[in-house]
PDB file of C-alpha atoms in Angstrom:
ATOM      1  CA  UNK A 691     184.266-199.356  -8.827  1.00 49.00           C
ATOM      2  CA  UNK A 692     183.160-202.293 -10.565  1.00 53.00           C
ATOM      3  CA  UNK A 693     182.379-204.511  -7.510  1.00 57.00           C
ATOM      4  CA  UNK A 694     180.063-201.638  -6.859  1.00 59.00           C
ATOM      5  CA  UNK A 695     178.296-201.284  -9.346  1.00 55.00           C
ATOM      6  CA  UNK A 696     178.237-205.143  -9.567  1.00 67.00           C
ATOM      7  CA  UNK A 697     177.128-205.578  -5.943  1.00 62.00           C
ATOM      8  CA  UNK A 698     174.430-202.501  -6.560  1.00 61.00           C
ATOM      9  CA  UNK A 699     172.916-204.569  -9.780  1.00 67.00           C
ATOM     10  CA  UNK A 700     172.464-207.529  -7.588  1.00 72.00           C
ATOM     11  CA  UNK A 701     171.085-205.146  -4.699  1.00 75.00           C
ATOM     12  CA  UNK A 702     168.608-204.090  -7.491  1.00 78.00           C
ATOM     13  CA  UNK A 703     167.696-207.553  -8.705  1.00 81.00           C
ATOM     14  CA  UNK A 704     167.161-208.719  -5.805  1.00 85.00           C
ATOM     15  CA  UNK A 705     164.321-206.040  -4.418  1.00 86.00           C
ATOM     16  CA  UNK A 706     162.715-206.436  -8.216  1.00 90.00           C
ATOM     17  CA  UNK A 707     162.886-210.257  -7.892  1.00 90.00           C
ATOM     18  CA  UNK A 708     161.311-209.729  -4.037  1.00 91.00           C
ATOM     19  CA  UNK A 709     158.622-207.572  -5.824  1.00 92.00           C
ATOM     20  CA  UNK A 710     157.431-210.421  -8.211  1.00 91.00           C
ATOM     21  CA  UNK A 711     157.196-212.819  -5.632  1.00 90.00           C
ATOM     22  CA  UNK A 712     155.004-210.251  -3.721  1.00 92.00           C
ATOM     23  CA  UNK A 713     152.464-208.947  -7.124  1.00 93.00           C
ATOM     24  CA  UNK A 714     151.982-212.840  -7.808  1.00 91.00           C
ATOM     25  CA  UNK A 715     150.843-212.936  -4.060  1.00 90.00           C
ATOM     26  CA  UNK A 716     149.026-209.627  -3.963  1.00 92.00           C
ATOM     27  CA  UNK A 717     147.649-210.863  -7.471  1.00 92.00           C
ATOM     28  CA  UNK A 718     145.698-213.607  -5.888  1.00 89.00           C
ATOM     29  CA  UNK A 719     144.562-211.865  -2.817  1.00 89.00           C
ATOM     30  CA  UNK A 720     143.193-209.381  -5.666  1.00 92.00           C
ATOM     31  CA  UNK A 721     141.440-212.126  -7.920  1.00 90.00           C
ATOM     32  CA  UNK A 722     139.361-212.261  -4.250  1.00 88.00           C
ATOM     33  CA  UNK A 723     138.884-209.027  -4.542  1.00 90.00           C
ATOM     34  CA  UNK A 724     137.944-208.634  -7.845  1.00 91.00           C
ATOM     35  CA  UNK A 725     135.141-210.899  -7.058  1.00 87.00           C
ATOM     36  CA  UNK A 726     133.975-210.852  -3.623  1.00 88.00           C
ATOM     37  CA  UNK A 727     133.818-206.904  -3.103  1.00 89.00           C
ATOM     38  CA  UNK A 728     130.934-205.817  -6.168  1.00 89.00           C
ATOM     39  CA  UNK A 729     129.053-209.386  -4.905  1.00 86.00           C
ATOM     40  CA  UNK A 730     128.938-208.102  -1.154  1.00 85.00           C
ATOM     41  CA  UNK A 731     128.276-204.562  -2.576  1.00 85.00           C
ATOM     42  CA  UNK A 732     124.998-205.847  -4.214  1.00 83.00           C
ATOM     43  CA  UNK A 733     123.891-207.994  -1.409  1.00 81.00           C
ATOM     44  CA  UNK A 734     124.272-205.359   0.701  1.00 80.00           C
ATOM     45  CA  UNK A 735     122.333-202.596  -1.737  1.00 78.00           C
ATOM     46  CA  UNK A 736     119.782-205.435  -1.678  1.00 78.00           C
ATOM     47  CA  UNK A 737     119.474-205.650   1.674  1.00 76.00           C
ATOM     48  CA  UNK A 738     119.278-201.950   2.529  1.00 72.00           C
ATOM     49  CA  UNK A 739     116.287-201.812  -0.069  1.00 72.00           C
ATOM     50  CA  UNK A 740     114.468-204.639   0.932  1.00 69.00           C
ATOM     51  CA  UNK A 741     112.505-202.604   2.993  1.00 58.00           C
ATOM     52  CA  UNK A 742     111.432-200.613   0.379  1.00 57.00           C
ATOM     53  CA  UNK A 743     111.139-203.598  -2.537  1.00 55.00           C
ATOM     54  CA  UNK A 744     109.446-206.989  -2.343  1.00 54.00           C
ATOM     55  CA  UNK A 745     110.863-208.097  -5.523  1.00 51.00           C
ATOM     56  CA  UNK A 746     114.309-207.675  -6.093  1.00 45.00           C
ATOM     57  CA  UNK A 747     116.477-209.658  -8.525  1.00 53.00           C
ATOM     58  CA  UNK A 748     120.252-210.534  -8.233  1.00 48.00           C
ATOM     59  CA  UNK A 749     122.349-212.496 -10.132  1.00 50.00           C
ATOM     60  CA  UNK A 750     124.014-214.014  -7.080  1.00 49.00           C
ATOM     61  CA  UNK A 751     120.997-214.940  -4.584  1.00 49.00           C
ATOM     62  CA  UNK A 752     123.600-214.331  -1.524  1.00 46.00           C
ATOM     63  CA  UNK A 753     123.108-212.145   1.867  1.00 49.00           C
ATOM     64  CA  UNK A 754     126.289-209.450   3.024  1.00 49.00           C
ATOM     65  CA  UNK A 755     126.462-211.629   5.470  1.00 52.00           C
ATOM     66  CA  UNK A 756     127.536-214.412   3.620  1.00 59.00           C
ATOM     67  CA  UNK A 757     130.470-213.039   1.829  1.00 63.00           C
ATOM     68  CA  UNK A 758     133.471-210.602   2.709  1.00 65.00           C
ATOM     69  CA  UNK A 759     136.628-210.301   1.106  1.00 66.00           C
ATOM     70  CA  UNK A 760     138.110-212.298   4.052  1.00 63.00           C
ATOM     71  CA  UNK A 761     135.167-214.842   5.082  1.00 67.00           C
ATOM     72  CA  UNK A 762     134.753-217.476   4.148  1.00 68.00           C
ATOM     73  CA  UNK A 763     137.569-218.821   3.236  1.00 70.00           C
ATOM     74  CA  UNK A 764     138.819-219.467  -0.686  1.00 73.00           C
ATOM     75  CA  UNK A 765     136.453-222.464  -2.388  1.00 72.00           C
ATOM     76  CA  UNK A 766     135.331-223.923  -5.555  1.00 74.00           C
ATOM     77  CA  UNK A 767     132.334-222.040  -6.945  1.00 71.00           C
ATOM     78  CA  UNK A 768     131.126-225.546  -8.102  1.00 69.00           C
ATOM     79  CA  UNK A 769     131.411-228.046  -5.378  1.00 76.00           C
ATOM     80  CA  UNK A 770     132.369-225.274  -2.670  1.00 73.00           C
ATOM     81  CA  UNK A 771     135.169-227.437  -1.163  1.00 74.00           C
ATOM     82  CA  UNK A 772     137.859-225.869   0.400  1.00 75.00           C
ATOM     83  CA  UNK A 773     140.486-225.082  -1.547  1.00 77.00           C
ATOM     84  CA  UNK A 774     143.786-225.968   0.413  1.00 77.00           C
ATOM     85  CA  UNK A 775     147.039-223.700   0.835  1.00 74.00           C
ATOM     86  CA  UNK A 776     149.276-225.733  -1.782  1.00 73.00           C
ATOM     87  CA  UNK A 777     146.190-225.257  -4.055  1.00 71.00           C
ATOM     88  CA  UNK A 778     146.051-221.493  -3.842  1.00 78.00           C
ATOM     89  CA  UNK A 779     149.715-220.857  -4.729  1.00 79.00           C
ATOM     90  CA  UNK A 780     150.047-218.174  -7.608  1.00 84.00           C
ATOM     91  CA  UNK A 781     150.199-219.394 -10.916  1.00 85.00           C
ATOM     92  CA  UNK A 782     151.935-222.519 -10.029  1.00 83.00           C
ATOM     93  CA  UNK A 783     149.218-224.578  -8.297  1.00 83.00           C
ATOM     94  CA  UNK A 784     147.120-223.639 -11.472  1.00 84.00           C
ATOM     95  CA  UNK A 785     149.504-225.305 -13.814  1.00 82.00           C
ATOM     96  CA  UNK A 786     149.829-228.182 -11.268  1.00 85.00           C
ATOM     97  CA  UNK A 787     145.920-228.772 -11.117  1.00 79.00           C
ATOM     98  CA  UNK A 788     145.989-228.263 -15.338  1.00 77.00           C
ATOM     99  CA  UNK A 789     143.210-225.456 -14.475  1.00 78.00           C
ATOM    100  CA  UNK A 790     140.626-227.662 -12.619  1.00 82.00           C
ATOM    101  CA  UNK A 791     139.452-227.971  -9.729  1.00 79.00           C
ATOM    102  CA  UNK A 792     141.336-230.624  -7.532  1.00 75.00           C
ATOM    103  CA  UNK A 793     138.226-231.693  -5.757  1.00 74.00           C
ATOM    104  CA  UNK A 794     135.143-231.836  -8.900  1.00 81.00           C
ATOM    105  CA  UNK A 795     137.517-231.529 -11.805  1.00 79.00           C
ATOM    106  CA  UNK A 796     135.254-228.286 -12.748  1.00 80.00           C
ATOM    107  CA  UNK A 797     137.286-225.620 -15.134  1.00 87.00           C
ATOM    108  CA  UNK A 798     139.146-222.563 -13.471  1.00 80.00           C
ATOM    109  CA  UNK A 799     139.394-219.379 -15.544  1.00 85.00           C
ATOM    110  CA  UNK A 800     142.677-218.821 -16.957  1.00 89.00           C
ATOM    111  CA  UNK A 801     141.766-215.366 -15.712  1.00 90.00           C
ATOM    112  CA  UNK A 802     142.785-215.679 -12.817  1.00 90.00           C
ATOM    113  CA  UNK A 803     146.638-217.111 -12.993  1.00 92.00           C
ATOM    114  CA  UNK A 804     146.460-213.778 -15.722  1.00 93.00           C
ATOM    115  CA  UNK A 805     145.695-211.444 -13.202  1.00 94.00           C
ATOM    116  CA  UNK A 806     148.184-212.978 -10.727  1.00 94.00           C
ATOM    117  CA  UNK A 807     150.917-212.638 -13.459  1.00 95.00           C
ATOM    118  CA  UNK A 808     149.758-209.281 -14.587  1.00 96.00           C
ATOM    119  CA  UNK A 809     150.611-208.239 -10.733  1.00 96.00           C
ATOM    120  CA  UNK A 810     153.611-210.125 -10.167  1.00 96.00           C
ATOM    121  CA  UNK A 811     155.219-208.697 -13.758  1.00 96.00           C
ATOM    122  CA  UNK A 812     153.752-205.022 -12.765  1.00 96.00           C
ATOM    123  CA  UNK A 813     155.056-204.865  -9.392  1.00 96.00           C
ATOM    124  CA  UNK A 814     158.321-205.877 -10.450  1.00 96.00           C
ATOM    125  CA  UNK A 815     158.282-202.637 -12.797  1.00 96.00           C
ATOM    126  CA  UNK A 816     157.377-200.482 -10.631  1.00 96.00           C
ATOM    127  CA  UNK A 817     160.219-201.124  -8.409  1.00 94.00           C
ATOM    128  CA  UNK A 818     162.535-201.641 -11.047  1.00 93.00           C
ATOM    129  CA  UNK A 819     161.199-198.230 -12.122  1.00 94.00           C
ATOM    130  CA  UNK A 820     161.269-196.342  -8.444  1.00 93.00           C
ATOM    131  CA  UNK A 821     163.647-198.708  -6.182  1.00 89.00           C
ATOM    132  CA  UNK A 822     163.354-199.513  -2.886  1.00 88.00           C
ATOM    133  CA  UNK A 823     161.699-196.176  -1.780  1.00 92.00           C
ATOM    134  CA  UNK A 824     158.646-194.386  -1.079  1.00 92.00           C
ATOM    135  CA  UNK A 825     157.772-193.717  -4.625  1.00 95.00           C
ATOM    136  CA  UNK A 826     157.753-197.782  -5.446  1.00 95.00           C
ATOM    137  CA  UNK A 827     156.120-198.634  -2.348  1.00 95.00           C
ATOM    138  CA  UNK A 828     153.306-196.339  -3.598  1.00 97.00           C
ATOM    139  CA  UNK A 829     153.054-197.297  -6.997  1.00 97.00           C
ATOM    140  CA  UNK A 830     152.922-200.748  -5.807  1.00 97.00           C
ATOM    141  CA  UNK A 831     149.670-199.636  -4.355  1.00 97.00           C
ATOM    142  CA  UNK A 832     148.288-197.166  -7.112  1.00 97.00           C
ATOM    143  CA  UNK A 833     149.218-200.583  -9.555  1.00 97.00           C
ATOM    144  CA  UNK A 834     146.945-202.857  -7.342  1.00 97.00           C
ATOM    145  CA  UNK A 835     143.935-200.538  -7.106  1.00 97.00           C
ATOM    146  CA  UNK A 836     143.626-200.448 -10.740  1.00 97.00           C
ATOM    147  CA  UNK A 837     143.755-203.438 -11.458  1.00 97.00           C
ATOM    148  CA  UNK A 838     141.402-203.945  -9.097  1.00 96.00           C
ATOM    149  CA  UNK A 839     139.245-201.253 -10.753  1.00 96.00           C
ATOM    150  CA  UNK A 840     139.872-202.726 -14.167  1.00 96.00           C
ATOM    151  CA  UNK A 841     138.787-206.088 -13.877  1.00 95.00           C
ATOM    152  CA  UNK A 842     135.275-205.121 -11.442  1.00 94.00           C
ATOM    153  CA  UNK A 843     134.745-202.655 -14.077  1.00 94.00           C
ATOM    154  CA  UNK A 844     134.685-204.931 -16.683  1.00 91.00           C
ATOM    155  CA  UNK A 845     132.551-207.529 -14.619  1.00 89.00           C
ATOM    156  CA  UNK A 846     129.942-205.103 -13.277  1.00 88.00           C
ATOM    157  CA  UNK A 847     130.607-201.576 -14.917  1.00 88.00           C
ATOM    158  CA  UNK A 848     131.132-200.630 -11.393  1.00 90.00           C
ATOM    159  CA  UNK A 849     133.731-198.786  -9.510  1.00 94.00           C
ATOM    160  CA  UNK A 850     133.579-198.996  -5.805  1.00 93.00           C
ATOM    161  CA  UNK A 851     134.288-196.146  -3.857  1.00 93.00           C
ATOM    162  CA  UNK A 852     135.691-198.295  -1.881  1.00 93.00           C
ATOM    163  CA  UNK A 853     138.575-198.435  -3.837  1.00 95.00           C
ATOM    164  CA  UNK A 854     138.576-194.888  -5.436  1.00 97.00           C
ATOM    165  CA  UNK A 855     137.459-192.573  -3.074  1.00 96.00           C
ATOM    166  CA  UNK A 856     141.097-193.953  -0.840  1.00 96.00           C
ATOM    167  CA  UNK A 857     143.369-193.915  -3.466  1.00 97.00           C
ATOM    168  CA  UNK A 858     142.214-190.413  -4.329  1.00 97.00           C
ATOM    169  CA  UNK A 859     143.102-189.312  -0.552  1.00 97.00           C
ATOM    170  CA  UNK A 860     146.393-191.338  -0.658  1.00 97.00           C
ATOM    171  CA  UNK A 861     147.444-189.295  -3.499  1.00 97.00           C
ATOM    172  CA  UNK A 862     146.588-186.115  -2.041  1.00 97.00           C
ATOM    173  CA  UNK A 863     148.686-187.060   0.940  1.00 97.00           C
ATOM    174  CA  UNK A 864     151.396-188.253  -0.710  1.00 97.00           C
ATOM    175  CA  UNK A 865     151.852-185.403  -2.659  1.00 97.00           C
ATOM    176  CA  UNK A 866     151.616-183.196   0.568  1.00 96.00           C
ATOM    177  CA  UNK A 867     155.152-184.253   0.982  1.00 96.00           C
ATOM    178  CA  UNK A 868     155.756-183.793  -2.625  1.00 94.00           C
ATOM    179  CA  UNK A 869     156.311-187.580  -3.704  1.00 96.00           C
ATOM    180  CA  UNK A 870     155.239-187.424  -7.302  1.00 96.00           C
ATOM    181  CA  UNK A 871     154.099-183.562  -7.496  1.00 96.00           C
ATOM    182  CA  UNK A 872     153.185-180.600  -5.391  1.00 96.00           C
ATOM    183  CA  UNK A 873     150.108-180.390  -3.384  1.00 96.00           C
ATOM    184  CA  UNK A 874     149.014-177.837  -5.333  1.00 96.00           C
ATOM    185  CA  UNK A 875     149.388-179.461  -8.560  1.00 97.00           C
ATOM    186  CA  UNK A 876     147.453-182.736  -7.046  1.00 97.00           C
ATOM    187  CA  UNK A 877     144.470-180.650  -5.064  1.00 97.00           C
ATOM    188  CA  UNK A 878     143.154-179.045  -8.159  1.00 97.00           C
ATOM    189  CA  UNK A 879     144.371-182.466  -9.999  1.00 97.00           C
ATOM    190  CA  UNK A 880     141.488-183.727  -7.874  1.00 97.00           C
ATOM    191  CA  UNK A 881     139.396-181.430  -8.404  1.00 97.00           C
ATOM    192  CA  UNK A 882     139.464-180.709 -11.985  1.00 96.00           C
ATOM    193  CA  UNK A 883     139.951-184.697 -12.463  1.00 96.00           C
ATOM    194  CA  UNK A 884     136.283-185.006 -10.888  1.00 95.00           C
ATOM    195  CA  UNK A 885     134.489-181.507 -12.411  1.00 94.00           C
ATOM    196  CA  UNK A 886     136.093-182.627 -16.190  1.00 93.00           C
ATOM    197  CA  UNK A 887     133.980-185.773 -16.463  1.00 91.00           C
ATOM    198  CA  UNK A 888     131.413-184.457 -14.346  1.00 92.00           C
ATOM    199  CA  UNK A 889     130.844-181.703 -17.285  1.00 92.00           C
ATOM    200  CA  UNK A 890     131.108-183.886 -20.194  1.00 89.00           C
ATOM    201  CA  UNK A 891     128.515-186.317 -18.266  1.00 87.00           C
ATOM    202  CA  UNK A 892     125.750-183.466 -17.963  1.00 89.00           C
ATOM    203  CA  UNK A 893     126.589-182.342 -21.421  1.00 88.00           C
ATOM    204  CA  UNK A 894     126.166-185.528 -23.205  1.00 85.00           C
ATOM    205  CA  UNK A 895     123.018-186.241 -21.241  1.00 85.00           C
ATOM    206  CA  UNK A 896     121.212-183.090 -22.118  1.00 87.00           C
ATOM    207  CA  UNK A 897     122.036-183.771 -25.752  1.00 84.00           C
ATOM    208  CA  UNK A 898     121.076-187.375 -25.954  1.00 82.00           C
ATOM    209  CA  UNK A 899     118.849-187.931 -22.744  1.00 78.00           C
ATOM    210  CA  UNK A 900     121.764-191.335 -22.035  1.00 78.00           C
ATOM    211  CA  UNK A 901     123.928-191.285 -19.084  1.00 75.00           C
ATOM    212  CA  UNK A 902     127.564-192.342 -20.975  1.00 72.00           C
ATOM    213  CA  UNK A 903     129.353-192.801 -18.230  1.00 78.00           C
ATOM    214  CA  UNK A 904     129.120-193.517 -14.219  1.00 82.00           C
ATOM    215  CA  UNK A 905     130.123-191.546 -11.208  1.00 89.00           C
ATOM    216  CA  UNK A 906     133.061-194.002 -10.643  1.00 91.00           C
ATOM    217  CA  UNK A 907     135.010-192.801 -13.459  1.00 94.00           C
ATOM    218  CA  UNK A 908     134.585-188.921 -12.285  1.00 95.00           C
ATOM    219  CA  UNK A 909     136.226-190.357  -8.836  1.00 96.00           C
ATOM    220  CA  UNK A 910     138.721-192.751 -10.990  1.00 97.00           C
ATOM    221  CA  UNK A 911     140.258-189.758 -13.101  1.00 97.00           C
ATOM    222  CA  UNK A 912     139.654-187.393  -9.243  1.00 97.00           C
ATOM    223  CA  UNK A 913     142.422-190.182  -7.893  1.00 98.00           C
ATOM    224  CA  UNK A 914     144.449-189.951 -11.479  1.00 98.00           C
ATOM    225  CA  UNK A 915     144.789-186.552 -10.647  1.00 97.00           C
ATOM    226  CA  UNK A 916     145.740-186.766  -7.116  1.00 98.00           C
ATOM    227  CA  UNK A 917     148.657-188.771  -7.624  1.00 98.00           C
ATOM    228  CA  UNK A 918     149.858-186.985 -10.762  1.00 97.00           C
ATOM    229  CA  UNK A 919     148.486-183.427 -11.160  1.00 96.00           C
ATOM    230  CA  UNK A 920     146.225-181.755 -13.261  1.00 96.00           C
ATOM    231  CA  UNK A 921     148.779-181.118 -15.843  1.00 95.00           C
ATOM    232  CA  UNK A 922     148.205-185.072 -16.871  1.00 96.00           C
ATOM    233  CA  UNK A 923     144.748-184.889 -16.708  1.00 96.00           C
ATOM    234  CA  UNK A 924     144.947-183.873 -20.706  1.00 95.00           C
ATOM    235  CA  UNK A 925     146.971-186.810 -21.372  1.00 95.00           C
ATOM    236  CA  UNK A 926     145.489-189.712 -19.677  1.00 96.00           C
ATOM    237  CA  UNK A 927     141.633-188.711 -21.350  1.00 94.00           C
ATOM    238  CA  UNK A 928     143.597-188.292 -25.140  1.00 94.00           C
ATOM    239  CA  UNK A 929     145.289-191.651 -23.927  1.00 95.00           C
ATOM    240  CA  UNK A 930     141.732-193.500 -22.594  1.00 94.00           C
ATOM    241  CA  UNK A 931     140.320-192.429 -25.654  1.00 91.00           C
ATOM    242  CA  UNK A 932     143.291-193.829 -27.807  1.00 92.00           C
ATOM    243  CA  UNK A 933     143.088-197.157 -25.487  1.00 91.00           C
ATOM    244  CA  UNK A 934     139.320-197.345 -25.840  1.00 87.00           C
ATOM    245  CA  UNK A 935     139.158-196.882 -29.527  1.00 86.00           C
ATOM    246  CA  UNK A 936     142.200-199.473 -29.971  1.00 87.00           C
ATOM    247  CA  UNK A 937     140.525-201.945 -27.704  1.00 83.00           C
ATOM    248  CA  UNK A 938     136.720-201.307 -28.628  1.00 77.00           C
ATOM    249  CA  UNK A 939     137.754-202.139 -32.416  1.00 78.00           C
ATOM    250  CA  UNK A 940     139.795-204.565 -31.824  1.00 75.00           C
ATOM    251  CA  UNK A 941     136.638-206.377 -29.620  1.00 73.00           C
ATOM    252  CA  UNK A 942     134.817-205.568 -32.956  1.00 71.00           C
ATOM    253  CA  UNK A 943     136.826-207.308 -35.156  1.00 74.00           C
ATOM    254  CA  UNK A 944     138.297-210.524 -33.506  1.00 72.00           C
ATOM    255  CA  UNK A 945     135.524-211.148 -31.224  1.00 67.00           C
ATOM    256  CA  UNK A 946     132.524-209.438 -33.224  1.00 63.00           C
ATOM    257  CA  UNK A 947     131.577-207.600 -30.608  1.00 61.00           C
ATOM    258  CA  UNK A 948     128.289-205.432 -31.064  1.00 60.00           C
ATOM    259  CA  UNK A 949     128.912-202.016 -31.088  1.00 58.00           C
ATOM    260  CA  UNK A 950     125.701-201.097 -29.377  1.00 60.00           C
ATOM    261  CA  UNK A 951     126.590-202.486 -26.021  1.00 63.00           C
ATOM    262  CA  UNK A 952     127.983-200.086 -23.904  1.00 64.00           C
ATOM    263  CA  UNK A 953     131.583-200.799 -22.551  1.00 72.00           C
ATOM    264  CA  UNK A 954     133.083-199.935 -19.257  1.00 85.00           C
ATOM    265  CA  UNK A 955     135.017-196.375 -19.479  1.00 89.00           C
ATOM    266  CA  UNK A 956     137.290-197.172 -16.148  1.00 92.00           C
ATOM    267  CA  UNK A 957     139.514-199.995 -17.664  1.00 94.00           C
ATOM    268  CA  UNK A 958     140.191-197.505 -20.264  1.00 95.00           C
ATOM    269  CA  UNK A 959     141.398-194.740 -17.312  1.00 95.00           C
ATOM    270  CA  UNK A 960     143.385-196.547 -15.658  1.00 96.00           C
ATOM    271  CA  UNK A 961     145.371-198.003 -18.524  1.00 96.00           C
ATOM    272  CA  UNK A 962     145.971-195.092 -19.140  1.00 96.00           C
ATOM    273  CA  UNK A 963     146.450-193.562 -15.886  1.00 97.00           C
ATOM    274  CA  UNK A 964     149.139-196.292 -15.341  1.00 97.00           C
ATOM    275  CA  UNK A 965     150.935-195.102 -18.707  1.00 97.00           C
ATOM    276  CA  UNK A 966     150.986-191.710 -17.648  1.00 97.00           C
ATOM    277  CA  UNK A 967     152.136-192.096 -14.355  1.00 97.00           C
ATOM    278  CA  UNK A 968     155.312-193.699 -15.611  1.00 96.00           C
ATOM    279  CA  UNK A 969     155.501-192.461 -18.644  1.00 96.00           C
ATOM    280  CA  UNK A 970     153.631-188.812 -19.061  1.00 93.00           C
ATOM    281  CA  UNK A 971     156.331-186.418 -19.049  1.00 91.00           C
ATOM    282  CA  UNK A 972     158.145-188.424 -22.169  1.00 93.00           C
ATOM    283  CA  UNK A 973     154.675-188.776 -23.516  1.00 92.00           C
ATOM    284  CA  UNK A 974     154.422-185.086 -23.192  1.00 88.00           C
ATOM    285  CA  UNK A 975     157.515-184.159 -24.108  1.00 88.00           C
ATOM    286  CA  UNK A 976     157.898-186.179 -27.109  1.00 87.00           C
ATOM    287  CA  UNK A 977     154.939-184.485 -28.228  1.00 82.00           C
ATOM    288  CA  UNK A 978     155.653-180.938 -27.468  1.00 81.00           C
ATOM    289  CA  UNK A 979     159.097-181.859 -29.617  1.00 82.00           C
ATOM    290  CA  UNK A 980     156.951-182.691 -32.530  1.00 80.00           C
ATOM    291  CA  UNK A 981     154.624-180.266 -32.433  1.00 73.00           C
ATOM    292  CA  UNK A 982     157.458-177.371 -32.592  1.00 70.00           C
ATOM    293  CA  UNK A 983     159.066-179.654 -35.886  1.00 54.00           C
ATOM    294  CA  UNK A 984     155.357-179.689 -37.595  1.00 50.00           C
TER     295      UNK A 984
END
């Protein structure tokens, strides 16, 4: 009995260790990601209104078809040399190149090892969480997305529904088979996700004439509620809130961060999106517990 459970244990670490090996991987592909897709986005916008514009300013003077998420292949933003395969491994070839460039010496971002940890350390929960099953491979997926959304968010207060507008469907069939929820639960999850934010968009705008939020996060919260139900849907916008006010003061305080300039809602959904999925019925139930004590 013990050799079993021993063997099991090992069995265990072994697909968790096999999943960190893979989110430091995926992690990288997704710092590509995280960059390339909103740049191609607004060359291609750009393009498609050239016709109608003569003027027309970008940050990044670059044509869609100069950039993909697969061509051309990875480079220094500086010098635009190639950057090799024993350069690109995952955190590793970061700490090997002390954060520079190997070819102009120029500084690389310590985001980007971050992200590639953040992945690797995530996708190793999730499979610790689910095991070697449907359910991990999945949230190995719904992890990637947003932090895919999180990070473009934060870069260009954009959500592409690129991203959004599949993860929303994979939910919805993955949840036909009942992986997470019923399809009942996840259709009007969807649904009531997207009207929710939709309402309090409309509603704020016809009180202050401002738009507070974008279309991306009615889609973001639309895929939330795919993949977990509309009985989260209460608990990850309490939770955004709770994770935007935390992080919005704390931005205040250590950075001194005006309070004026409008922050990115997404990162803030799919923080807590992420916490729910994992952790929403303890969340929940914790609560209810309380509430009967009070």
């Amino acid at each position: 009995m013990e050799s079993s459970y021993t063997d099991w244990a090992q069995l265990i670490g072994l697909f968790v260790a096999c999943a960190l090996v893979l989110g430091l991987l995926v992690g990288s592909f997704l710092n590509v990601v995280i960059y390339r897709l909103p740049l191609s986005m607004l060359a291609k916008w750009k393009t498609e209104c050239e016709e109608f514009l003569r003027e027309h300013q970008s940050d990044e003077p670059i044509s869609d078809k100069d950039l993909n998420i697969v061509f051309p292949a990875s480079h220094c933003p500086a010098c635009k040399a190639d950057i090799k395969p024993w350069q690109n491994i995952p955190i590793v070839s970061y700490l090997f190149l002390k954060g520079k460039c190997a070819n102009c010496k120029a500084h690389i971002s310590i985001r980007y090892p971050l992200v590639e940890l953040c992945t690797g350390l995530l996708s190793a929960f999730c499979i610790y969480h689910f095991g070697f099953s449907y359910e991990g491979g999945l949230a190995l997926v719904l992890t990637w997305a947003l932090i895919s959304l999180t990070m473009i968010d934060i870069d260009h207060q954009l959500l592409p529904d690129s991203i959004t507008l599949p993860l929303m469907w994979m939910g919805l069939i993955a949840n036909s088979f009942s992986v997470y929820t019923d399809l009942y639960s996840a259709l009007f999850g969807a649904v009531f996700g997207y009207g929710i934010l939709w309402a309090v968009y409309w509603l704020f705008k016809i009180l202050t004439q401002k738009e507070g939020m974008g279309f991306g996060d009615f889609k973001l919260l639309a895929a939330l509620g795919a993949w977990m139900g509309w009985q989260m849907l209460p608990l990850i916008i309490i939770l955004s809130s709770l994770v935007g006010a935390l992080i919005g003061i704390a931005g205040i305080i250590i950075q001194g961060r005006d309070k004026n300039i409008p922050i990115p809602f997404g990162p803030y959904l799919a923080i807590a999106g992420w916490i729910a999925f994992f952790w929403g019925e303890k969340i929940t139930q914790i609560y209810l517990q309380f509430a009967k004590v009070a």
